[in-house]
Amino acid sequence: MKLIDGKAVAAKVEHETRARIDSLKSRGITPGLAVVLIGEDPASQAYVRNKDRTCASLGMHSRKFELPATATQEEVLILVAELNADPAIHGILVQSPPPKHIDEHAVTLAIDPRKDVDGFHPINVAKLAMEDPTAFVPCTPLGCQRLLMEAGVETSGAEVVVVGRSLIVGKPMALLLMAKGSGGDATVTIAHSRTKNLSTVTRRADIVIAAIGRPKALGAEHIRDGAVVIDVGINRIEDPSTKSGYRLVGDVDFEAVAPKCSAITPVPGGVGPMTIAMLMANTVTACERLTA
Ligand code: NAP
């Protein structure tokens, strides 16, 4: 069984990104990312801190906007409009999920698609579906695809089952893997909470991508011998033996599944680091295009 090291692949992606940043800087341009956080959700605060830190370590310009949970829809839209017009900002990300009174879809629509480094704007979703190379692709599935490619996993002709149909992970993951060309050309099935006999479906797969949001939802019975497993899940479960009182586990029961796999990602240290690395790469791409 091969452990797919997300930290190592993320470091490789960041190395490539750094070279592109250096080239932009030689033209007097610094890529800039704006991250907007509404409310005080601790997990979201941690993600935003991480993004800020990675920007700084790569020498990128980053601005963090922390709005109170009481911020109005209009205030958020005004901020997005300012960031759309700000020439120092090339990527805009509004941390999900916002408080319930905020219409997230309207906020996504307000972001300039050329600065939509999360790839959630309908223009970018459509471009991905149309296999237009100028699409911004959501960072997590993009990171999963890169992990498969770096691990030498052949996707062409492979049976892939993606468990989860969200706009953030499952759907774009399926679109990427079924697209023509390198890292694609797979035969893709999407499963979800209404799928009957999930284990029968997932056991057909050469590659299983788990994006479910339920701790250890996939066990040994879901995976056939020799399959490749990419675990997108990040779930906090109680663990009194740790200082924080909790630990992170994936959507896959790693201990039960790993011995059967030809390759698997751990949690933490698998998909997580790739998401941030791809966000940085997307921001540099936005900067290159906006300043070309
Ligand atoms: P989500 O929007 O809640 O979607 C979960 C999907 O799983 C839904 O399509 C749901 O089906 C399906 N599902 C739920 N229970 C199921 C079951 N018992 N059997 C089969 N399918 C089931 O979640 P998400 O945003 O895609 O995130 C998924 C996981 O990835 C979460 O753990 C999240 O924390 C993690 N994540 C990690 C990263 C990272 O950087 N590593 C980034 C994003 C998300 P229905 O559509 O029928 O409800």
PDB file of N, CA and C and ligand atoms in Angstrom, residues 140 163-166 169 192-193 198 211-214 232-235 251 271-272 275, ligand 1:
ATOM      1  N   THR A 140     -10.192  22.078  -4.200  1.00  0.00           N
ATOM      2  CA  THR A 140     -10.095  20.735  -3.611  1.00  0.00           C
ATOM      3  C   THR A 140     -10.090  19.639  -4.685  1.00  0.00           C
ATOM      4  N   VAL A 163     -18.028   9.746  -4.266  1.00  0.00           N
ATOM      5  CA  VAL A 163     -19.148   9.703  -3.322  1.00  0.00           C
ATOM      6  C   VAL A 163     -19.329  11.117  -2.774  1.00  0.00           C
ATOM      7  N   GLY A 164     -20.435  11.746  -3.155  1.00  0.00           N
ATOM      8  CA  GLY A 164     -20.703  13.151  -2.803  1.00  0.00           C
ATOM      9  C   GLY A 164     -20.956  13.930  -4.073  1.00  0.00           C
ATOM     10  N   ARG A 165     -21.984  14.809  -4.048  1.00  0.00           N
ATOM     11  CA  ARG A 165     -22.351  15.557  -5.267  1.00  0.00           C
ATOM     12  C   ARG A 165     -22.398  17.052  -5.008  1.00  0.00           C
ATOM     13  N   SER A 166     -21.575  17.547  -4.074  1.00  0.00           N
ATOM     14  CA  SER A 166     -21.600  18.989  -3.785  1.00  0.00           C
ATOM     15  C   SER A 166     -20.964  19.772  -4.926  1.00  0.00           C
ATOM     16  N   VAL A 169     -17.016  19.998  -4.151  1.00  0.00           N
ATOM     17  CA  VAL A 169     -16.121  18.853  -4.354  1.00  0.00           C
ATOM     18  C   VAL A 169     -16.673  17.850  -5.390  1.00  0.00           C
ATOM     19  N   HIS A 192     -24.387   9.297  -3.895  1.00  0.00           N
ATOM     20  CA  HIS A 192     -24.809  10.292  -2.893  1.00  0.00           C
ATOM     21  C   HIS A 192     -25.705   9.612  -1.872  1.00  0.00           C
ATOM     22  N   SER A 193     -26.379  10.423  -1.033  1.00  0.00           N
ATOM     23  CA  SER A 193     -27.105   9.814   0.091  1.00  0.00           C
ATOM     24  C   SER A 193     -28.291   8.958  -0.366  1.00  0.00           C
ATOM     25  N   LEU A 198     -24.733   1.242  -1.762  1.00  0.00           N
ATOM     26  CA  LEU A 198     -23.510   2.013  -2.002  1.00  0.00           C
ATOM     27  C   LEU A 198     -22.282   1.117  -2.139  1.00  0.00           C
ATOM     28  N   ALA A 211     -16.155  12.184  -0.600  1.00  0.00           N
ATOM     29  CA  ALA A 211     -16.422  13.584  -0.218  1.00  0.00           C
ATOM     30  C   ALA A 211     -17.823  13.634   0.377  1.00  0.00           C
ATOM     31  N   ILE A 212     -17.944  13.085   1.567  1.00  0.00           N
ATOM     32  CA  ILE A 212     -19.245  12.788   2.164  1.00  0.00           C
ATOM     33  C   ILE A 212     -19.537  13.693   3.371  1.00  0.00           C
ATOM     34  N   GLY A 213     -18.503  13.937   4.179  1.00  0.00           N
ATOM     35  CA  GLY A 213     -18.709  14.749   5.375  1.00  0.00           C
ATOM     36  C   GLY A 213     -19.218  13.938   6.553  1.00  0.00           C
ATOM     37  N   ARG A 214     -18.939  12.631   6.556  1.00  0.00           N
ATOM     38  CA  ARG A 214     -19.311  11.761   7.682  1.00  0.00           C
ATOM     39  C   ARG A 214     -18.099  10.938   8.082  1.00  0.00           C
ATOM     40  N   VAL A 232     -11.395  12.943   0.940  1.00  0.00           N
ATOM     41  CA  VAL A 232     -11.506  14.409   1.019  1.00  0.00           C
ATOM     42  C   VAL A 232     -11.993  14.854   2.406  1.00  0.00           C
ATOM     43  N   GLY A 233     -12.621  13.954   3.130  1.00  0.00           N
ATOM     44  CA  GLY A 233     -13.290  14.315   4.386  1.00  0.00           C
ATOM     45  C   GLY A 233     -12.370  14.922   5.446  1.00  0.00           C
ATOM     46  N   ILE A 234     -12.900  15.914   6.133  1.00  0.00           N
ATOM     47  CA  ILE A 234     -12.228  16.450   7.323  1.00  0.00           C
ATOM     48  C   ILE A 234     -13.303  16.527   8.403  1.00  0.00           C
ATOM     49  N   ASN A 235     -13.250  15.615   9.339  1.00  0.00           N
ATOM     50  CA  ASN A 235     -14.272  15.565  10.397  1.00  0.00           C
ATOM     51  C   ASN A 235     -13.590  15.588  11.758  1.00  0.00           C
ATOM     52  N   ASP A 251     -13.427  10.679   5.729  1.00  0.00           N
ATOM     53  CA  ASP A 251     -14.703  10.014   5.449  1.00  0.00           C
ATOM     54  C   ASP A 251     -14.497   8.516   5.253  1.00  0.00           C
ATOM     55  N   VAL A 271      -5.458  15.397   1.261  1.00  0.00           N
ATOM     56  CA  VAL A 271      -6.077  16.399   0.379  1.00  0.00           C
ATOM     57  C   VAL A 271      -5.974  17.812   0.964  1.00  0.00           C
ATOM     58  N   GLY A 272      -6.053  17.930   2.282  1.00  0.00           N
ATOM     59  CA  GLY A 272      -6.075  19.253   2.939  1.00  0.00           C
ATOM     60  C   GLY A 272      -4.986  20.210   2.451  1.00  0.00           C
ATOM     61  N   THR A 275      -5.484  21.664  -1.108  1.00  0.00           N
ATOM     62  CA  THR A 275      -6.507  22.681  -1.365  1.00  0.00           C
ATOM     63  C   THR A 275      -5.875  24.072  -1.303  1.00  0.00           C
TER      64      THR A 275
HETATM   65  P1  NAP B   1     -21.533  18.373   1.503  1.00  0.00           P
HETATM   66  O1  NAP B   1     -21.864  19.594   0.711  1.00  0.00           O
HETATM   67  O2  NAP B   1     -22.184  18.145   2.814  1.00  0.00           O
HETATM   68  O3  NAP B   1     -21.829  17.114   0.550  1.00  0.00           O
HETATM   69  C1  NAP B   1     -21.758  15.812   1.052  1.00  0.00           C
HETATM   70  C2  NAP B   1     -22.213  14.844  -0.015  1.00  0.00           C
HETATM   71  O4  NAP B   1     -22.142  13.528   0.531  1.00  0.00           O
HETATM   72  C3  NAP B   1     -23.642  15.068  -0.466  1.00  0.00           C
HETATM   73  O5  NAP B   1     -23.740  14.944  -1.863  1.00  0.00           O
HETATM   74  C4  NAP B   1     -24.415  13.935   0.229  1.00  0.00           C
HETATM   75  O6  NAP B   1     -25.526  13.473  -0.496  1.00  0.00           O
HETATM   76  C5  NAP B   1     -23.376  12.860   0.305  1.00  0.00           C
HETATM   77  N1  NAP B   1     -23.653  11.934   1.403  1.00  0.00           N
HETATM   78  C6  NAP B   1     -23.970  12.229   2.682  1.00  0.00           C
HETATM   79  N2  NAP B   1     -24.173  11.106   3.392  1.00  0.00           N
HETATM   80  C7  NAP B   1     -23.983  10.075   2.536  1.00  0.00           C
HETATM   81  C8  NAP B   1     -24.040   8.674   2.670  1.00  0.00           C
HETATM   82  N3  NAP B   1     -24.345   8.091   3.843  1.00  0.00           N
HETATM   83  N4  NAP B   1     -23.782   7.923   1.582  1.00  0.00           N
HETATM   84  C9  NAP B   1     -23.477   8.477   0.409  1.00  0.00           C
HETATM   85  N5  NAP B   1     -23.395   9.819   0.220  1.00  0.00           N
HETATM   86  C10 NAP B   1     -23.649  10.601   1.278  1.00  0.00           C
HETATM   87  O7  NAP B   1     -19.966  18.279   1.760  1.00  0.00           O
HETATM   88  P2  NAP B   1     -18.705  18.820   0.894  1.00  0.00           P
HETATM   89  O8  NAP B   1     -18.599  20.285   1.018  1.00  0.00           O
HETATM   90  O9  NAP B   1     -18.710  18.203  -0.456  1.00  0.00           O
HETATM   91  O10 NAP B   1     -17.520  18.174   1.756  1.00  0.00           O
HETATM   92  C11 NAP B   1     -17.370  16.789   1.903  1.00  0.00           C
HETATM   93  C12 NAP B   1     -16.284  16.496   2.899  1.00  0.00           C
HETATM   94  O11 NAP B   1     -15.057  17.025   2.417  1.00  0.00           O
HETATM   95  C13 NAP B   1     -16.470  17.128   4.282  1.00  0.00           C
HETATM   96  O12 NAP B   1     -15.905  16.254   5.254  1.00  0.00           O
HETATM   97  C14 NAP B   1     -15.642  18.389   4.213  1.00  0.00           C
HETATM   98  O13 NAP B   1     -15.160  18.800   5.492  1.00  0.00           O
HETATM   99  C15 NAP B   1     -14.511  17.923   3.363  1.00  0.00           C
HETATM  100  N6  NAP B   1     -13.815  18.985   2.627  1.00  0.00           N
HETATM  101  C16 NAP B   1     -12.464  18.974   2.694  1.00  0.00           C
HETATM  102  C17 NAP B   1     -11.761  19.900   1.994  1.00  0.00           C
HETATM  103  C18 NAP B   1     -10.272  19.832   2.043  1.00  0.00           C
HETATM  104  O14 NAP B   1      -9.612  20.830   1.804  1.00  0.00           O
HETATM  105  N7  NAP B   1      -9.703  18.663   2.303  1.00  0.00           N
HETATM  106  C19 NAP B   1     -12.405  20.884   1.236  1.00  0.00           C
HETATM  107  C20 NAP B   1     -13.796  20.854   1.161  1.00  0.00           C
HETATM  108  C21 NAP B   1     -14.502  19.883   1.862  1.00  0.00           C
HETATM  109  P3  NAP B   1     -26.850  14.385  -0.792  1.00  0.00           P
HETATM  110  O15 NAP B   1     -26.421  15.312  -1.886  1.00  0.00           O
HETATM  111  O16 NAP B   1     -27.862  13.413  -1.205  1.00  0.00           O
HETATM  112  O17 NAP B   1     -27.146  15.102   0.496  1.00  0.00           O
END
